[in-house]
Short mmCIF file of C-alpha atoms and ligand atoms in Angstrom, two decimals:
data_model
loop_
_atom_site.label_atom_id
_atom_site.label_comp_id
_atom_site.label_asym_id
_atom_site.label_seq_id
_atom_site.Cartn_x
_atom_site.Cartn_y
_atom_site.Cartn_z
CA UNK A 1 6.29 22.28 -4.24
CA UNK A 2 4.44 19.42 -2.62
CA UNK A 3 3.26 21.45 0.35
CA UNK A 4 2.48 24.51 -1.71
CA UNK A 5 0.18 22.65 -4.09
CA UNK A 6 -1.37 20.54 -1.36
CA UNK A 7 -2.30 23.71 0.53
CA UNK A 8 -3.57 25.41 -2.63
CA UNK A 9 -5.67 22.39 -3.59
CA UNK A 10 -7.34 22.09 -0.19
CA UNK A 11 -7.97 25.86 -0.06
CA UNK A 12 -9.46 26.01 -3.53
CA UNK A 13 -11.63 23.00 -2.77
CA UNK A 14 -12.88 24.55 0.48
CA UNK A 15 -13.82 27.75 -1.33
CA UNK A 16 -15.24 26.57 -4.62
CA UNK A 17 -15.54 22.75 -4.41
CA UNK A 18 -13.29 22.62 -7.46
CA UNK A 19 -10.52 20.07 -7.27
CA UNK A 20 -7.23 20.92 -8.89
CA UNK A 21 -5.14 18.13 -10.39
CA UNK A 22 -1.80 17.61 -12.04
CA UNK A 23 -2.81 19.45 -15.23
CA UNK A 24 -3.73 22.62 -13.33
CA UNK A 25 -0.72 22.38 -11.04
CA UNK A 26 1.68 22.07 -13.96
CA UNK A 27 0.23 25.23 -15.52
CA UNK A 28 0.47 27.11 -12.23
CA UNK A 29 4.05 25.92 -11.83
CA UNK A 30 5.07 27.84 -14.95
CA UNK A 31 3.65 31.02 -13.40
CA UNK A 32 5.43 30.33 -10.12
CA UNK A 33 8.74 30.08 -11.93
CA UNK A 34 8.50 33.61 -13.26
CA UNK A 35 7.55 34.81 -9.79
CA UNK A 36 10.32 32.94 -7.97
CA UNK A 37 13.54 33.02 -9.95
CA UNK A 38 15.19 30.39 -7.76
CA UNK A 39 12.81 27.72 -9.00
CA UNK A 40 14.70 27.88 -12.29
CA UNK A 41 17.86 26.80 -10.49
CA UNK A 42 16.55 23.25 -10.12
CA UNK A 43 15.74 20.58 -12.65
CA UNK A 44 12.22 21.26 -13.93
CA UNK A 45 11.49 17.55 -14.35
CA UNK A 46 12.19 16.99 -10.67
CA UNK A 47 9.61 19.67 -9.86
CA UNK A 48 7.07 18.01 -12.15
CA UNK A 49 7.80 14.67 -10.57
CA UNK A 50 6.91 16.13 -7.17
CA UNK A 51 3.52 17.12 -8.59
CA UNK A 52 3.09 13.60 -9.94
CA UNK A 53 3.83 12.25 -6.47
CA UNK A 54 1.16 14.53 -5.04
CA UNK A 55 -1.23 13.31 -7.72
CA UNK A 56 -0.62 9.69 -6.75
CA UNK A 57 -1.12 10.56 -3.09
CA UNK A 58 -4.55 11.95 -4.01
CA UNK A 59 -5.35 8.94 -6.19
CA UNK A 60 -4.45 6.63 -3.32
CA UNK A 61 -6.69 8.65 -1.03
CA UNK A 62 -9.67 8.51 -3.40
CA UNK A 63 -9.20 4.79 -3.90
CA UNK A 64 -9.24 4.48 -0.10
CA UNK A 65 -5.74 3.01 -0.13
CA UNK A 66 -4.29 5.77 1.97
CA UNK A 67 -5.15 8.74 4.14
CA UNK A 68 -5.48 12.33 2.98
CA UNK A 69 -2.07 13.60 1.74
CA UNK A 70 0.06 15.02 4.52
CA UNK A 71 2.35 18.00 4.44
CA UNK A 72 5.99 17.10 4.13
CA UNK A 73 8.07 17.89 7.16
CA UNK A 74 11.60 19.22 7.01
CA UNK A 75 12.83 16.76 9.63
CA UNK A 76 11.40 13.67 7.93
CA UNK A 77 12.95 11.81 5.04
CA UNK A 78 13.28 14.18 2.11
CA UNK A 79 13.64 13.23 -1.51
CA UNK A 80 13.35 14.23 -5.12
CA UNK A 81 13.32 12.13 -8.27
CA UNK A 82 15.12 12.83 -11.51
CA UNK A 83 13.27 10.90 -14.24
CA UNK A 84 15.70 11.60 -17.12
CA UNK A 85 18.99 13.11 -18.20
CA UNK A 86 21.23 11.76 -15.49
CA UNK A 87 24.31 9.63 -15.79
CA UNK A 88 26.83 7.76 -13.70
CA UNK A 89 30.48 8.22 -14.60
CA UNK A 90 32.84 5.30 -14.55
CA UNK A 91 34.77 7.02 -11.76
CA UNK A 92 31.68 7.01 -9.55
CA UNK A 93 30.31 10.51 -10.10
CA UNK A 94 26.58 11.04 -10.40
CA UNK A 95 25.64 13.75 -12.88
CA UNK A 96 22.25 15.38 -12.41
CA UNK A 97 20.80 18.27 -14.42
CA UNK A 98 21.78 21.69 -13.08
CA UNK A 99 24.03 20.26 -10.37
CA UNK A 100 27.75 19.76 -10.06
CA UNK A 101 28.73 16.06 -10.26
CA UNK A 102 28.40 14.24 -6.93
CA UNK A 103 30.90 11.64 -5.80
CA UNK A 104 29.12 8.43 -4.81
CA UNK A 105 29.94 5.36 -2.80
CA UNK A 106 28.52 2.64 -5.02
CA UNK A 107 27.07 -0.21 -2.96
CA UNK A 108 26.32 -2.49 -5.85
CA UNK A 109 26.70 -2.70 -9.57
CA UNK A 110 23.79 -1.32 -11.55
CA UNK A 111 22.42 -4.00 -13.85
CA UNK A 112 20.15 -3.15 -16.75
CA UNK A 113 19.10 0.26 -18.07
CA UNK A 114 18.83 3.02 -15.46
CA UNK A 115 15.34 4.56 -15.58
CA UNK A 116 15.31 7.17 -12.86
CA UNK A 117 17.19 8.21 -9.76
CA UNK A 118 15.82 9.34 -6.41
CA UNK A 119 18.01 11.39 -4.13
CA UNK A 120 16.97 11.16 -0.52
CA UNK A 121 18.12 12.48 2.80
CA UNK A 122 17.31 10.41 5.88
CA UNK A 123 16.17 12.09 9.12
CA UNK A 124 19.65 11.34 10.45
CA UNK A 125 21.22 13.37 7.66
CA UNK A 126 22.56 10.74 5.27
CA UNK A 127 22.18 11.13 1.53
CA UNK A 128 21.28 8.26 -0.80
CA UNK A 129 20.82 7.89 -4.52
CA UNK A 130 18.47 5.04 -5.44
CA UNK A 131 18.63 4.08 -9.06
CA UNK A 132 15.77 2.19 -10.69
CA UNK A 133 17.01 0.02 -13.53
CA UNK A 134 15.09 -2.15 -15.94
CA UNK A 135 16.30 -5.59 -16.81
CA UNK A 136 14.91 -8.74 -18.40
CA UNK A 137 15.35 -11.62 -16.02
CA UNK A 138 15.11 -15.23 -17.10
CA UNK A 139 12.77 -17.11 -14.80
CA UNK A 140 14.56 -19.40 -12.43
CA UNK A 141 13.93 -23.07 -13.10
CA UNK A 142 10.95 -24.35 -11.14
CA UNK A 143 12.39 -27.20 -9.19
CA UNK A 144 12.01 -26.08 -5.61
CA UNK A 145 9.75 -27.39 -2.90
CA UNK A 146 6.34 -26.35 -1.68
CA UNK A 147 5.99 -25.03 1.83
CA UNK A 148 3.42 -23.61 4.18
CA UNK A 149 4.56 -20.58 6.11
CA UNK A 150 3.20 -19.56 9.48
CA UNK A 151 4.02 -16.07 10.73
CA UNK A 152 4.06 -15.39 14.43
CA UNK A 153 5.33 -13.29 17.26
CA UNK A 154 7.13 -15.89 19.29
CA UNK A 155 8.96 -17.05 16.20
CA UNK A 156 8.98 -14.71 13.23
CA UNK A 157 8.33 -17.44 10.68
CA UNK A 158 7.90 -21.21 10.75
CA UNK A 159 7.91 -23.39 7.66
CA UNK A 160 6.15 -26.70 7.20
CA UNK A 161 9.59 -28.24 6.73
CA UNK A 162 10.31 -27.37 10.34
CA UNK A 163 12.58 -24.35 9.85
CA UNK A 164 12.08 -21.72 12.49
CA UNK A 165 13.25 -18.12 12.18
CA UNK A 166 13.45 -16.30 15.45
CA UNK A 167 11.73 -12.98 15.97
CA UNK A 168 14.62 -10.61 16.68
CA UNK A 169 12.43 -7.84 18.18
CA UNK A 170 14.79 -5.09 17.09
CA UNK A 171 12.49 -2.30 18.18
CA UNK A 172 11.86 -3.88 21.59
CA UNK A 173 15.58 -4.23 22.11
CA UNK A 174 16.31 -0.59 21.41
CA UNK A 175 13.30 0.64 23.36
CA UNK A 176 15.18 1.51 26.55
CA UNK A 177 17.85 3.44 24.70
CA UNK A 178 15.19 5.16 22.64
CA UNK A 179 13.19 6.20 25.70
CA UNK A 180 16.24 7.80 27.31
CA UNK A 181 17.14 9.68 24.16
CA UNK A 182 13.56 10.71 23.53
CA UNK A 183 13.31 12.12 27.03
CA UNK A 184 16.51 14.10 26.52
CA UNK A 185 15.14 15.43 23.27
CA UNK A 186 11.95 16.75 24.83
CA UNK A 187 13.97 18.61 27.45
CA UNK A 188 15.92 20.63 24.90
CA UNK A 189 14.69 24.12 24.05
CA UNK A 190 12.83 24.16 20.75
CA UNK A 191 14.71 25.31 17.67
CA UNK A 192 18.04 25.13 19.53
CA UNK A 193 21.17 23.57 18.16
CA UNK A 194 21.18 21.03 20.98
CA UNK A 195 17.66 20.02 20.17
CA UNK A 196 18.65 19.32 16.62
CA UNK A 197 21.57 17.20 17.80
CA UNK A 198 19.28 15.24 20.12
CA UNK A 199 16.80 14.79 17.29
CA UNK A 200 19.55 13.33 15.11
CA UNK A 201 20.42 10.77 17.79
CA UNK A 202 16.80 9.62 18.01
CA UNK A 203 16.50 9.51 14.23
CA UNK A 204 19.64 7.37 14.03
CA UNK A 205 18.23 4.80 16.46
CA UNK A 206 15.02 4.55 14.44
CA UNK A 207 17.02 4.23 11.25
CA UNK A 208 19.15 1.48 12.70
CA UNK A 209 16.11 -0.51 13.81
CA UNK A 210 14.53 -0.15 10.37
CA UNK A 211 17.76 -1.23 8.66
CA UNK A 212 18.22 -4.26 10.91
CA UNK A 213 14.66 -5.39 10.31
CA UNK A 214 14.95 -4.81 6.58
CA UNK A 215 18.19 -6.75 6.40
CA UNK A 216 16.83 -9.68 8.39
CA UNK A 217 13.71 -9.90 6.25
CA UNK A 218 15.70 -9.65 3.02
CA UNK A 219 17.81 -12.63 4.05
CA UNK A 220 14.88 -14.85 5.04
CA UNK A 221 12.72 -13.93 2.05
CA UNK A 222 15.57 -14.59 -0.36
CA UNK A 223 16.26 -17.95 1.25
CA UNK A 224 12.60 -18.97 1.09
CA UNK A 225 11.93 -17.95 -2.51
CA UNK A 226 15.13 -19.46 -3.82
CA UNK A 227 14.52 -22.81 -2.12
CA UNK A 228 10.83 -23.12 -2.92
CA UNK A 229 8.53 -22.73 -5.84
CA UNK A 230 5.34 -22.34 -3.91
CA UNK A 231 4.75 -20.68 -0.54
CA UNK A 232 1.39 -20.74 1.18
CA UNK A 233 0.97 -18.15 3.88
CA UNK A 234 -1.91 -16.93 5.94
CA UNK A 235 -3.48 -13.70 4.71
CA UNK A 236 -3.24 -11.30 7.58
CA UNK A 237 -5.66 -8.69 8.66
CA UNK A 238 -2.75 -6.65 9.86
CA UNK A 239 -4.60 -3.42 10.45
CA UNK A 240 -7.28 -5.20 12.40
CA UNK A 241 -4.70 -6.88 14.57
CA UNK A 242 -2.84 -3.67 15.24
CA UNK A 243 -6.06 -2.26 16.68
CA UNK A 244 -5.39 -4.49 19.63
CA UNK A 245 -3.28 -2.01 21.59
CA UNK A 246 -1.42 -4.63 23.57
CA UNK A 247 -0.11 -6.25 20.42
CA UNK A 248 0.21 -3.14 18.29
CA UNK A 249 3.84 -2.41 19.08
CA UNK A 250 4.97 -6.00 18.76
CA UNK A 251 3.12 -6.40 15.47
CA UNK A 252 4.51 -3.25 13.94
CA UNK A 253 7.95 -4.45 15.09
CA UNK A 254 7.71 -7.73 13.16
CA UNK A 255 6.29 -5.94 10.11
CA UNK A 256 4.79 -8.99 8.40
CA UNK A 257 3.22 -6.96 5.61
CA UNK A 258 6.60 -5.73 4.51
CA UNK A 259 7.93 -9.26 4.60
CA UNK A 260 5.10 -10.66 2.47
CA UNK A 261 5.70 -7.89 -0.08
CA UNK A 262 9.34 -8.99 -0.26
CA UNK A 263 8.31 -12.61 -0.77
CA UNK A 264 5.99 -11.58 -3.60
CA UNK A 265 8.40 -9.48 -5.60
CA UNK A 266 11.36 -11.77 -5.02
CA UNK A 267 9.11 -14.69 -5.88
CA UNK A 268 8.44 -13.04 -9.24
CA UNK A 269 12.16 -12.95 -9.90
CA UNK A 270 13.06 -16.39 -8.60
CA UNK A 271 10.01 -18.23 -9.85
CA UNK A 272 8.18 -18.84 -6.60
CA UNK A 273 4.44 -18.34 -6.22
CA UNK A 274 3.01 -16.89 -3.03
CA UNK A 275 -0.49 -18.07 -2.14
CA UNK A 276 -2.67 -16.73 0.62
CA UNK A 277 -5.07 -18.63 2.78
CA UNK A 278 -7.89 -16.78 4.51
CA UNK A 279 -7.00 -16.23 8.09
CA UNK A 280 -10.08 -17.84 9.58
CA UNK A 281 -9.06 -21.27 8.42
CA UNK A 282 -8.51 -23.47 11.45
CA UNK A 283 -4.85 -24.00 10.77
CA UNK A 284 -3.60 -24.53 14.33
CA UNK A 285 -6.04 -27.00 15.77
CA UNK A 286 -6.36 -29.37 12.83
CA UNK A 287 -4.08 -32.38 12.77
CA UNK A 288 -2.37 -32.05 9.42
CA UNK A 289 -1.96 -35.81 9.19
CA UNK A 290 -5.45 -37.17 9.82
CA UNK A 291 -7.72 -34.11 10.03
CA UNK A 292 -8.70 -34.48 13.68
CA UNK A 293 -9.79 -31.15 15.16
CA UNK A 294 -8.48 -30.41 18.61
CA UNK A 295 -11.18 -28.22 20.12
CA UNK A 296 -9.41 -27.35 23.33
CA UNK A 297 -6.18 -26.06 21.81
CA UNK A 298 -5.30 -22.86 23.65
CA UNK A 299 -2.49 -20.46 22.79
CA UNK A 300 -0.51 -21.79 25.72
CA UNK A 301 -0.26 -25.29 24.25
CA UNK A 302 2.85 -25.33 22.08
CA UNK A 303 2.97 -29.09 21.44
CA UNK A 304 0.27 -31.72 21.32
CA UNK A 305 -0.38 -35.27 20.37
CA UNK A 306 -3.22 -36.18 18.05
CA UNK A 307 -5.48 -38.63 19.93
CA UNK A 308 -6.53 -40.11 16.61
CA UNK A 309 -3.35 -40.86 14.66
CA UNK A 310 -0.81 -40.30 17.47
CA UNK A 311 1.13 -37.70 15.48
CA UNK A 312 3.10 -35.44 17.77
CA UNK A 313 2.86 -31.81 16.74
CA UNK A 314 4.77 -28.67 17.24
CA UNK A 315 1.86 -26.24 17.11
CA UNK A 316 3.38 -23.90 14.54
CA UNK A 317 4.83 -26.50 12.21
CA UNK A 318 1.45 -28.23 12.14
CA UNK A 319 -0.21 -24.88 11.31
CA UNK A 320 2.26 -24.31 8.48
CA UNK A 321 1.57 -27.79 7.11
CA UNK A 322 -2.17 -27.08 7.17
CA UNK A 323 -1.68 -23.77 5.35
CA UNK A 324 0.05 -25.66 2.59
CA UNK A 325 -2.69 -28.27 2.38
CA UNK A 326 -5.43 -25.63 2.36
CA UNK A 327 -3.95 -23.57 -0.39
CA UNK A 328 -3.43 -26.54 -2.65
CA UNK A 329 -7.03 -27.62 -2.71
CA UNK A 330 -9.08 -25.46 -5.06
CA UNK A 331 -12.37 -24.18 -3.78
CA UNK A 332 -15.17 -24.71 -6.34
CA UNK A 333 -16.75 -21.41 -7.40
CA UNK A 334 -20.25 -22.50 -6.46
CA UNK A 335 -19.25 -22.63 -2.83
CA UNK A 336 -18.97 -18.85 -2.99
CA UNK A 337 -17.24 -17.19 -0.12
CA UNK A 338 -15.59 -19.86 1.88
CA UNK A 339 -16.46 -20.18 5.52
CA UNK A 340 -14.63 -22.24 8.08
CA UNK A 341 -17.52 -24.72 8.14
CA UNK A 342 -17.57 -25.17 4.40
CA UNK A 343 -13.87 -25.56 4.30
CA UNK A 344 -13.91 -28.07 7.09
CA UNK A 345 -16.59 -30.08 5.30
CA UNK A 346 -14.84 -29.88 1.94
CA UNK A 347 -11.48 -30.97 3.17
CA UNK A 348 -13.01 -33.77 5.15
CA UNK A 349 -11.37 -32.60 8.30
CA UNK A 350 -14.19 -34.09 10.26
CA UNK A 351 -13.47 -37.51 11.67
CA UNK A 352 -17.10 -38.41 11.28
CA UNK A 353 -17.72 -37.20 7.73
CA UNK A 354 -21.45 -37.78 8.10
CA UNK A 355 -22.17 -35.18 10.74
CA UNK A 356 -20.16 -32.02 10.22
CA UNK A 357 -21.12 -31.04 13.77
CA UNK A 358 -17.82 -31.43 15.39
CA UNK A 359 -16.02 -29.05 13.11
CA UNK A 360 -18.32 -26.09 13.74
CA UNK A 361 -16.51 -23.30 15.47
CA UNK A 362 -13.16 -24.91 14.91
CA UNK A 363 -11.72 -21.65 13.58
ZN1 ZN B 1 -4.00 -36.97 13.61
#
């Protein structure tokens, strides 16, 4: 469905500059059903949902939030969504329209009212049913702490309280195994049974890495949002950083963006606000105690002593402390877009408040 209508839409546009949308697709779908009898064998709402997914892919593209919609590939993750008329029996059977009941292994109790279910098949051949349920959650009492959070590559995350979470580098660790398996895969004749088997092995390694990373990030994000009521993190220009080819692999391995998303939605549930600080703020080289700016702080210096107030800093903990301080001071609107200089001046980071010279270029 997805591929059919994506192809049709691009073809029609190329010919007549007319863009088809959900409304037109839905009408055409009715015609398709009389042409292809087997389309009637599946739940019609699931077919419509596929068209809605295609619609959102186009919307994302036009809003410049995503690339042009891609064709779905048989060997990638496959899924369909059933928006209504499904049920879960007490004995663990999932009932979907026009299908025989499916026995499920239930990982966790479903709380709230089930809204829809998505059946997916991973590239490694496992089937999952993800059930979206709606539930009113009382906000957790706001009695936690405030922290600054610095994200890095050496350590995955560092809090201003001094907690450090190692960067497990799951992808890096499986790289050797993956290379061997990948090489074996490319040697197999295309479309052969052995090729498919080799493809499954590679898919399983990727799946494992993704699961490990997901699990690790779930644990840390839950810990942070349940212990704190305010988290200040650096806003990351992730795409821009990935353009640096040397770092690209390491950065996609830590997957900060995914982690921040977890913090945000879990924060909503647990009553913890996530604040972002623009990334050009000089968070590393400012002494979070007295405001002294250390101009010669290179990446190699992990610890330093403030010549002014004699505080001894772990580089990352100091940066996390600064992030917290930055996000708590409100920038007056008239200052407009904040620049490092303005920020430096406003926060009085300059030892000699009269000049403002020293702070220039501190970012
Ligand atoms: Zn100091």
